[in-house]
XYZ file of C-alpha atoms in Angstrom:
579
model
C -12.692 -27.034 80.103
C -10.085 -28.850 78.115
C -10.663 -30.211 74.642
C -9.189 -33.511 73.635
C -6.327 -33.140 71.085
C -6.553 -35.743 68.184
C -3.854 -36.937 65.980
C -2.298 -34.127 63.872
C -1.614 -36.259 60.969
C -4.691 -35.187 59.130
C -3.734 -31.468 59.262
C -0.305 -32.435 57.966
C -1.967 -34.360 55.107
C -4.242 -31.417 54.099
C -1.208 -29.020 54.087
C 1.006 -31.621 52.261
C -1.860 -31.795 49.627
C -1.480 -27.962 49.161
C 2.284 -28.410 48.710
C 3.052 -26.524 51.979
C 5.458 -27.877 54.820
C 2.935 -28.704 57.756
C 3.469 -26.792 60.863
C 1.846 -27.111 64.326
C 0.081 -24.400 66.311
C 3.256 -23.148 67.790
C 5.165 -23.186 64.590
C 7.165 -26.318 65.036
C 7.171 -29.010 62.250
C 4.753 -31.854 62.752
C 6.450 -34.139 60.360
C 10.415 -33.791 60.902
C 11.090 -35.860 57.772
C 8.706 -33.916 55.488
C 10.062 -33.833 51.817
C 8.310 -31.001 49.908
C 9.211 -32.628 46.551
C 6.883 -35.475 47.509
C 3.105 -34.851 47.448
C 0.496 -37.289 48.727
C -1.873 -36.197 45.851
C -1.535 -36.463 42.290
C -1.605 -33.219 40.291
C -0.564 -30.830 43.298
C 2.826 -29.258 42.390
C 5.464 -29.493 45.049
C 6.841 -26.539 46.889
C 9.365 -24.557 44.922
C 11.393 -21.375 45.509
C 9.050 -19.463 43.146
C 5.846 -20.391 45.197
C 4.282 -19.297 48.292
C 6.576 -17.312 50.715
C 8.293 -15.533 47.741
C 5.433 -13.234 46.842
C 4.219 -15.198 43.809
C 0.694 -16.703 43.735
C 0.889 -20.383 42.879
C -0.864 -21.559 39.752
C -4.484 -22.636 40.260
C -5.660 -26.239 40.248
C -7.397 -27.263 37.150
C -11.142 -27.511 37.810
C -11.515 -31.083 36.160
C -8.780 -32.542 38.583
C -10.239 -34.277 41.661
C -9.046 -32.917 45.053
C -9.132 -35.361 47.976
C -9.764 -33.400 51.162
C -8.931 -34.891 54.515
C -10.232 -34.252 58.208
C -8.286 -31.471 59.844
C -7.725 -31.617 63.605
C -7.046 -28.394 65.585
C -6.469 -27.681 69.186
C -10.123 -26.488 69.852
C -12.062 -27.699 66.853
C -12.139 -30.362 64.174
C -12.829 -29.530 60.410
C -14.749 -32.303 58.431
C -14.325 -32.276 54.503
C -17.477 -31.694 52.343
C -18.915 -34.435 50.237
C -16.694 -35.019 47.326
C -19.644 -35.504 45.046
C -21.139 -32.143 45.645
C -20.157 -29.323 43.207
C -17.348 -26.911 44.404
C -18.485 -23.822 46.516
C -19.150 -20.743 44.290
C -16.988 -17.721 44.545
C -17.348 -14.212 43.379
C -14.794 -12.432 40.985
C -11.609 -11.831 42.510
C -11.027 -8.158 43.184
C -7.677 -6.613 42.132
C -5.030 -6.920 44.894
C -7.368 -9.042 47.119
C -5.787 -9.801 50.564
C -9.119 -10.192 52.532
C -11.638 -13.087 52.745
C -14.996 -13.315 53.932
C -15.659 -16.376 56.190
C -19.397 -17.279 56.768
C -21.078 -20.268 58.623
C -19.191 -19.874 61.796
C -20.469 -21.506 65.045
C -22.487 -19.305 67.316
C -20.016 -20.071 69.996
C -16.906 -19.598 67.860
C -14.545 -16.961 69.259
C -11.920 -14.959 67.536
C -9.232 -17.206 69.161
C -10.647 -20.243 67.242
C -10.822 -18.297 63.868
C -7.106 -17.550 64.351
C -6.282 -20.996 65.148
C -7.953 -22.385 61.933
C -6.811 -19.624 59.451
C -3.162 -18.870 60.719
C -2.018 -21.908 59.072
C -2.852 -20.127 55.706
C -0.523 -17.410 56.405
C 0.210 -14.154 58.553
C -3.028 -12.501 59.615
C -3.224 -8.823 59.632
C -6.652 -8.078 61.057
C -9.915 -9.829 61.936
C -13.227 -8.208 61.911
C -15.744 -10.522 63.585
C -19.556 -9.891 63.468
C -22.302 -11.109 65.725
C -24.143 -12.797 62.842
C -21.685 -15.725 62.483
C -19.321 -14.264 59.906
C -16.090 -12.476 59.805
C -13.455 -10.655 57.465
C -9.887 -11.879 57.679
C -6.992 -9.738 56.040
C -3.743 -11.612 55.238
C -0.317 -10.193 54.593
C -0.013 -11.417 51.043
C -2.298 -12.237 48.062
C -1.420 -15.965 47.701
C -2.619 -16.531 51.377
C -6.168 -15.964 50.104
C -5.968 -19.097 47.870
C -4.834 -21.242 50.668
C -7.842 -19.961 52.817
C -10.391 -20.695 50.075
C -9.273 -24.338 50.200
C -11.226 -24.514 53.596
C -14.362 -23.349 51.990
C -17.056 -26.150 52.503
C -15.555 -27.735 55.551
C -17.959 -28.599 58.438
C -16.432 -27.186 61.690
C -17.131 -28.613 65.081
C -16.020 -27.077 68.439
C -14.485 -29.925 70.607
C -16.651 -33.057 70.741
C -19.897 -31.167 71.324
C -22.775 -31.928 68.925
C -24.749 -28.886 69.935
C -26.118 -26.852 67.089
C -24.386 -23.627 68.464
C -20.961 -25.514 68.302
C -21.237 -26.565 64.649
C -21.248 -24.791 61.334
C -20.237 -25.042 57.609
C -17.551 -22.732 56.488
C -18.028 -20.606 53.395
C -14.902 -18.660 52.326
C -15.029 -16.117 49.497
C -13.167 -13.215 48.163
C -13.892 -9.830 49.887
C -13.549 -6.318 48.562
C -11.774 -4.003 50.882
C -10.632 -0.549 50.465
C -7.253 -1.058 52.067
C -6.597 -3.862 49.422
C -7.667 -1.653 46.566
C -5.552 1.197 47.774
C -2.501 -0.845 48.139
C -2.891 -2.403 44.678
C -3.448 1.084 43.010
C -0.293 2.287 44.766
C 1.464 -0.756 43.504
C 0.074 -0.107 39.923
C 1.125 3.440 40.046
C 4.699 2.521 41.169
C 4.860 -0.002 38.204
C 3.574 2.809 35.874
C 6.216 5.102 37.144
C 8.971 2.586 36.505
C 7.587 1.745 33.066
C 7.559 5.528 32.227
C 11.077 5.955 33.520
C 12.236 2.860 31.555
C 10.611 4.139 28.296
C 12.073 7.690 28.865
C 15.347 6.136 29.214
C 14.915 4.076 26.295
C 13.728 6.962 24.217
C 16.764 9.099 25.300
C 19.039 6.208 24.282
C 17.636 5.910 20.908
C 17.219 9.693 20.257
C 19.652 11.014 17.707
C 22.406 13.165 19.088
C 21.729 17.005 19.000
C 23.647 18.939 16.417
C 26.544 20.884 17.845
C 25.721 24.411 18.899
C 26.795 27.243 16.670
C 29.522 29.454 18.280
C 28.905 33.088 18.934
C 30.285 35.576 16.514
C 33.697 37.018 17.147
C 36.509 38.211 14.885
C 38.535 35.041 15.681
C 35.578 32.749 14.694
C 34.839 34.907 11.624
C 38.388 34.392 10.346
C 38.083 30.671 10.895
C 34.782 30.456 9.186
C 36.154 32.443 6.135
C 38.944 29.856 5.878
C 36.415 27.139 5.999
C 34.268 28.583 3.301
C 37.295 28.419 0.915
C 37.491 24.751 1.397
C 35.226 22.472 -0.533
C 35.096 19.848 2.009
C 34.173 22.094 4.973
C 31.962 24.461 2.894
C 28.688 22.958 4.178
C 29.403 23.338 7.800
C 30.787 26.938 7.345
C 27.819 28.180 5.405
C 25.428 26.878 8.024
C 27.252 28.985 10.657
C 27.264 31.956 8.380
C 23.434 31.524 7.903
C 22.943 31.178 11.764
C 24.990 34.463 12.386
C 22.903 36.431 9.905
C 19.672 35.229 11.180
C 20.801 36.232 14.798
C 21.334 39.638 13.700
C 25.235 39.621 14.174
C 25.527 42.035 11.041
C 26.372 45.583 12.040
C 28.395 48.561 10.629
C 31.657 47.225 12.242
C 31.158 43.641 10.957
C 29.689 44.383 7.575
C 32.901 43.996 5.625
C 33.582 40.722 7.250
C 30.203 39.357 6.363
C 30.410 40.648 2.756
C 33.799 38.884 2.305
C 32.215 35.544 3.682
C 29.303 35.958 1.344
C 31.478 36.797 -1.607
C 33.419 33.471 -0.808
C 30.051 31.586 -0.701
C 29.193 33.090 -4.054
C 32.567 31.850 -5.515
C 31.327 28.189 -5.074
C 28.312 28.732 -7.657
C 30.681 28.261 -10.686
C 32.041 24.981 -9.004
C 28.558 23.673 -8.363
C 27.561 24.584 -11.972
C 30.538 22.692 -13.295
C 29.825 19.728 -11.214
C 26.211 19.726 -12.365
C 27.398 19.851 -16.031
C 29.857 16.847 -15.361
C 27.090 14.779 -14.078
C 24.897 15.741 -16.850
C 27.539 14.547 -19.257
C 27.898 11.324 -17.262
C 24.233 10.860 -17.587
C 24.315 11.421 -21.309
C 27.138 8.964 -21.858
C 25.246 6.426 -19.744
C 22.094 7.037 -21.851
C 24.177 6.454 -24.950
C 25.601 3.215 -23.651
C 22.288 2.095 -22.597
C 20.807 2.767 -26.011
C 23.560 0.966 -27.687
C 23.306 -2.040 -25.375
C 19.478 -2.038 -25.968
C 20.047 -2.113 -29.673
C 22.404 -5.053 -29.422
C 19.894 -6.798 -27.208
C 17.077 -6.225 -29.886
C 19.352 -7.412 -32.696
C 19.820 -10.698 -30.751
C 16.156 -10.893 -30.103
C 15.507 -10.536 -33.739
C 17.966 -13.318 -34.456
C 16.215 -15.585 -31.963
C 12.783 -14.817 -33.405
C 14.240 -15.715 -36.920
C 15.434 -19.147 -35.613
C 11.880 -19.837 -34.215
C 10.314 -18.721 -37.489
C 12.680 -20.928 -39.618
C 12.028 -23.748 -37.119
C 8.342 -23.310 -37.708
C 8.632 -23.930 -41.596
C 7.282 -27.245 -42.892
C 10.749 -28.580 -43.810
C 11.847 -28.643 -40.066
C 8.489 -28.559 -38.415
C 7.443 -32.073 -39.487
C 10.257 -33.737 -37.850
C 9.505 -32.362 -34.284
C 7.317 -34.167 -31.806
C 4.016 -32.689 -30.649
C 5.371 -31.497 -27.342
C 8.451 -30.082 -29.053
C 6.396 -28.014 -31.440
C 4.134 -26.687 -28.512
C 7.434 -25.669 -26.730
C 8.769 -23.844 -29.757
C 5.543 -22.091 -30.495
C 5.285 -20.847 -26.774
C 8.989 -19.653 -26.831
C 8.494 -17.840 -29.992
C 5.404 -16.015 -28.518
C 7.451 -15.046 -25.517
C 10.516 -13.830 -27.465
C 8.263 -11.710 -29.879
C 6.561 -10.116 -26.871
C 9.980 -9.310 -25.126
C 11.194 -8.024 -28.610
C 8.177 -5.838 -28.880
C 8.694 -4.402 -25.392
C 12.421 -3.564 -26.096
C 11.483 -2.070 -29.519
C 8.834 0.263 -27.913
C 11.343 1.181 -25.280
C 14.043 2.086 -27.976
C 11.608 3.936 -30.046
C 10.557 5.883 -26.834
C 14.174 6.925 -26.364
C 14.510 7.977 -29.941
C 11.388 10.116 -29.697
C 12.790 11.697 -26.623
C 15.960 12.538 -28.423
C 13.963 13.941 -31.420
C 11.996 16.134 -28.994
C 15.236 17.702 -27.729
C 15.771 19.892 -30.631
C 17.071 23.530 -30.914
C 14.756 26.410 -30.303
C 14.804 27.414 -34.014
C 13.675 23.989 -35.088
C 10.953 23.885 -32.471
C 9.459 27.280 -33.696
C 9.507 26.003 -37.207
C 7.992 22.625 -36.555
C 5.776 23.006 -33.506
C 3.262 25.261 -35.406
C 2.861 22.759 -38.288
C 2.502 19.968 -35.983
C -0.034 21.758 -33.874
C -2.206 22.353 -36.969
C -1.939 18.867 -38.180
C -2.693 17.380 -34.708
C -5.727 19.663 -34.232
C -7.109 18.992 -37.661
C -6.613 15.287 -37.047
C -8.242 15.603 -33.626
C -11.146 17.469 -34.997
C -11.649 14.936 -37.853
C -11.360 12.054 -35.193
C -13.972 13.821 -32.983
C -16.377 14.401 -35.757
C -16.170 10.524 -36.645
C -16.795 9.752 -33.031
C -19.774 12.026 -32.840
C -21.177 10.719 -35.900
C -20.924 7.120 -34.673
C -22.423 8.126 -31.401
C -25.289 9.854 -33.174
C -25.957 6.594 -35.227
C -25.802 4.540 -32.103
C -28.287 6.882 -30.371
C -30.621 6.476 -33.291
C -30.339 2.855 -33.290
C -31.056 2.681 -29.503
C -34.131 4.982 -29.888
C -35.521 2.588 -32.760
C -34.803 -0.391 -30.510
C -36.681 1.329 -27.595
C -39.621 2.116 -29.862
C -39.695 -1.581 -31.020
C -39.579 -2.730 -27.535
C -42.434 -0.423 -26.606
C -44.612 -1.728 -29.568
C -43.810 -5.443 -28.635
C -44.859 -4.499 -25.011
C -48.212 -2.986 -26.154
C -48.827 -6.187 -28.214
C -47.942 -8.270 -25.224
C -50.757 -6.506 -23.172
C -53.269 -7.384 -25.765
C -52.438 -11.061 -26.024
C -53.563 -13.537 -23.615
C -50.167 -15.333 -22.950
C -49.736 -17.636 -19.924
C -46.075 -16.041 -19.592
C -47.352 -12.647 -19.732
C -45.908 -11.408 -16.497
C -42.564 -12.884 -17.129
C -42.126 -11.349 -20.464
C -43.287 -8.064 -19.140
C -40.469 -8.199 -16.440
C -37.893 -9.125 -19.073
C -39.099 -6.149 -21.200
C -38.908 -3.802 -18.405
C -35.421 -4.898 -17.504
C -34.318 -4.571 -21.134
C -35.842 -1.037 -21.183
C -34.125 0.041 -18.112
C -30.816 -1.224 -19.509
C -31.435 0.606 -22.708
C -32.474 3.792 -20.858
C -29.279 3.701 -18.716
C -27.119 3.233 -21.914
C -28.866 5.974 -23.662
C -28.009 8.337 -20.836
C -24.371 7.227 -20.953
C -24.366 7.820 -24.651
C -25.980 11.228 -24.433
C -23.349 12.229 -21.840
C -20.505 10.949 -24.026
C -22.100 12.869 -26.793
C -22.140 15.942 -24.853
C -18.495 15.615 -23.798
C -17.439 14.881 -27.377
C -19.298 17.959 -28.614
C -17.651 20.183 -25.915
C -14.210 18.669 -27.127
C -14.951 19.370 -30.660
C -15.707 23.096 -29.833
C -12.496 23.213 -27.867
C -10.621 21.753 -30.842
C -12.313 24.276 -33.207
C -11.227 27.133 -30.963
C -7.718 25.958 -30.965
C -7.866 25.532 -34.766
C -8.862 29.068 -35.063
C -6.019 30.153 -32.960
C -3.537 28.188 -34.915
C -4.881 29.675 -38.045
C -4.366 33.001 -36.684
C -0.755 32.140 -35.861
C -0.082 30.828 -39.183
C -1.430 34.094 -40.753
C 1.020 36.026 -38.511
C 3.799 33.814 -39.464
C 3.032 34.289 -43.150
C 3.084 38.054 -42.702
C 6.476 37.626 -40.919
C 7.687 35.574 -43.863
C 6.531 38.067 -46.499
C 8.393 40.801 -44.564
C 11.548 38.588 -44.363
C 11.189 37.733 -48.069
C 11.213 41.607 -48.901
C 14.398 42.044 -46.937
C 15.992 39.161 -48.625
C 15.237 40.308 -52.175
C 18.806 40.499 -53.258
C 19.110 36.673 -52.760
C 15.765 35.858 -54.234
C 17.321 34.690 -57.452
C 19.767 32.310 -55.952
C 17.291 30.929 -53.455
C 14.360 30.573 -55.915
C 15.225 27.202 -57.324
C 15.702 25.661 -53.774
C 12.411 27.117 -52.420
C 10.557 25.925 -55.504
C 11.808 22.390 -55.100
C 10.989 22.503 -51.334
C 7.574 23.852 -51.766
C 6.808 21.407 -54.852
C 7.945 18.483 -52.922
C 5.060 16.355 -51.718
C 6.985 15.202 -48.624
C 6.739 18.031 -46.016
C 8.656 16.520 -42.918
C 10.849 13.657 -41.890
C 7.942 11.870 -40.352
C 6.155 11.650 -43.781
C 9.402 10.430 -45.355
C 9.438 7.531 -42.611
C 5.848 6.685 -43.171
C 6.483 6.543 -46.944
C 9.379 4.010 -46.355
C 7.333 1.842 -44.032
C 4.271 1.858 -46.272
C 6.542 0.952 -49.251
C 8.115 -1.851 -47.497
C 4.631 -3.124 -46.410
C 3.191 -2.965 -49.955
C 6.204 -4.484 -51.554
C 5.405 -7.705 -49.323
C 1.922 -7.461 -50.437
C 2.092 -7.415 -54.241
C -1.634 -7.680 -54.748
C -2.204 -4.473 -52.775
C -3.744 -3.762 -49.454
C -6.618 -1.556 -48.301
C -5.909 1.594 -46.411
C -7.567 0.142 -43.165
C -5.131 -2.749 -43.359
C -2.179 -0.363 -43.942
C -3.212 1.865 -40.986
C -3.760 -1.188 -38.763
C -0.120 -2.047 -39.284
C 0.950 1.600 -38.869
C -0.967 1.711 -35.357
C 1.305 -0.910 -34.006
C 4.192 1.624 -34.354
C 2.335 4.795 -33.460
C -1.161 5.093 -32.190
C -1.413 8.867 -33.124
C -1.356 8.039 -36.898
C -4.527 9.151 -38.687
C -6.099 7.167 -41.679
C -6.797 10.526 -43.502
C -3.230 11.712 -43.185
C -1.957 8.394 -44.647
C -4.464 8.387 -47.564
C -3.623 11.987 -48.393
C 0.308 11.234 -48.361
C -0.260 8.244 -50.646
C -2.394 10.165 -52.998
C 0.188 12.954 -53.385
C 2.858 10.331 -54.304
C 1.316 9.260 -57.625
C 4.629 7.867 -59.051
C 5.126 5.776 -55.913
C 1.630 4.414 -54.875
C -1.400 3.753 -57.082
C -4.966 2.981 -56.133
C -7.172 0.200 -57.901
C -10.477 -1.107 -57.669
C -10.878 -4.974 -57.329
C -13.974 -7.098 -56.766
C -17.465 -6.989 -58.347
C -20.687 -5.599 -56.868
C -20.917 -5.699 -53.071
C -17.388 -6.934 -52.805
C -15.883 -3.973 -54.573
C -12.787 -2.765 -52.643
C -10.109 -0.105 -53.077
C -6.579 -1.352 -52.832
C -3.257 0.566 -52.837
C -0.379 -0.978 -54.701
C 3.506 -0.028 -54.726
C 4.614 1.261 -58.217
C 7.804 2.842 -57.142
C 9.832 0.770 -59.637
C 7.644 1.824 -62.643
C 7.351 5.398 -61.511
C 11.195 5.588 -61.382
C 11.276 5.052 -65.016
C 8.634 7.572 -65.768
C 10.245 10.253 -63.557
């Protein structure tokens, strides 16, 4: 029985919509003048060298783009397109390396030859497994051929011109999961992984730093070469590494011991050179420090001059002639210059402190003990003051808690409409006060522990002072012959109210400050000024120093009643006449 053959133009149209050159059943071109760059359907990309046939899957068609499907005429059957208004047929998730498709909805009278006739236009078919239940599995040679076969999903197939139910069906094409496809895909992935590992290994070998040259084995000839290199300053590092390797290898024996000793002696001769180089570098560093200090001093002087310019411009004689914006800029510039000047001044003072700390061993032995006693005493006094203040705060907080408790008891008795709200506020206040009390107690305990520690340090320092006094008494007995000549000098030193250079600096600074304040200043005001220069200055030390210098500073009482205040004044010019 022969089936009529219709016009093959429909099949060519469908293949042209897919961007493929239409071929007949035997493989001959249906349209001899086919141009792959021209497509009958908008949105379908034309065939290119990078598309099917070269092992690359073409890009998928966007889902929102309408695809016009035509009637496809084959030799033994005809394929009718589905209704364009219906949704596209559903497909499962594509398995990795899928080359096999499931085809369902075949006619009952469909044969394997008809299946080959329909699907061989999509690509080379490797195998067909047909079932008796009107479906089959088709395995293609390449992955992109599966996408072409999915295009036929939804088509209605009719064998010849028969309208019998056994000669018709609706094709359903979907991805199928096959073990052969998965195995080939895994082999391909393993191959790609091997290539990637090889590429990474080659890249690591290329970027890896070269290995150090191997150390030669010991011999008399190599020993003489290394000995010569050890005498050369430029080749010393290389030669000493070779010597170290030989010694670690165990090349030293009775026969080669003299050679190794001579090489070790040559290495030892470089110690003096290295010490001299270190001393030269230290000298350069000291010179650089001195230059830096001089440059910093010059910069500080210029900053002082700039600040003086700003201050002179801020006086009323010149200030009234500037506009409001100009005055604002001048004040901002003045603040910035003063901040920068203070930073540079602190840095310079820090450098000077470091230089003062680098004293000789004798000066350190004489001064460290006195400084330790002064610092320990000042720390003990400061800790006592802090403990007293903490005790007072603790008592105040306890009184406040008692008052709050009393108010809370009164609030319970009274019938106030806002009773609950007040109770909540009181509870919150109590919780906050309790937490603060706990913190204050912890701080008080910590300060007590520090005070105990300072007391112990003070006892140790007193013991050290007693030992020093005993040593001094022994030394005075030995120097009895020079006692008459040294006595006036010692008397003047012991009778001097100024004990150290630091106190002399404080006297000068305080004198300058009080000279600017002719009506006097309180001890708190003086110490607040001194704290800008050094935070370690204690109020009691300053007051004791000023009380010792009765001809330089004097204390007066000013005010009446509650405004009574002690003020210190500078009386150095009057005291000079008296002394």
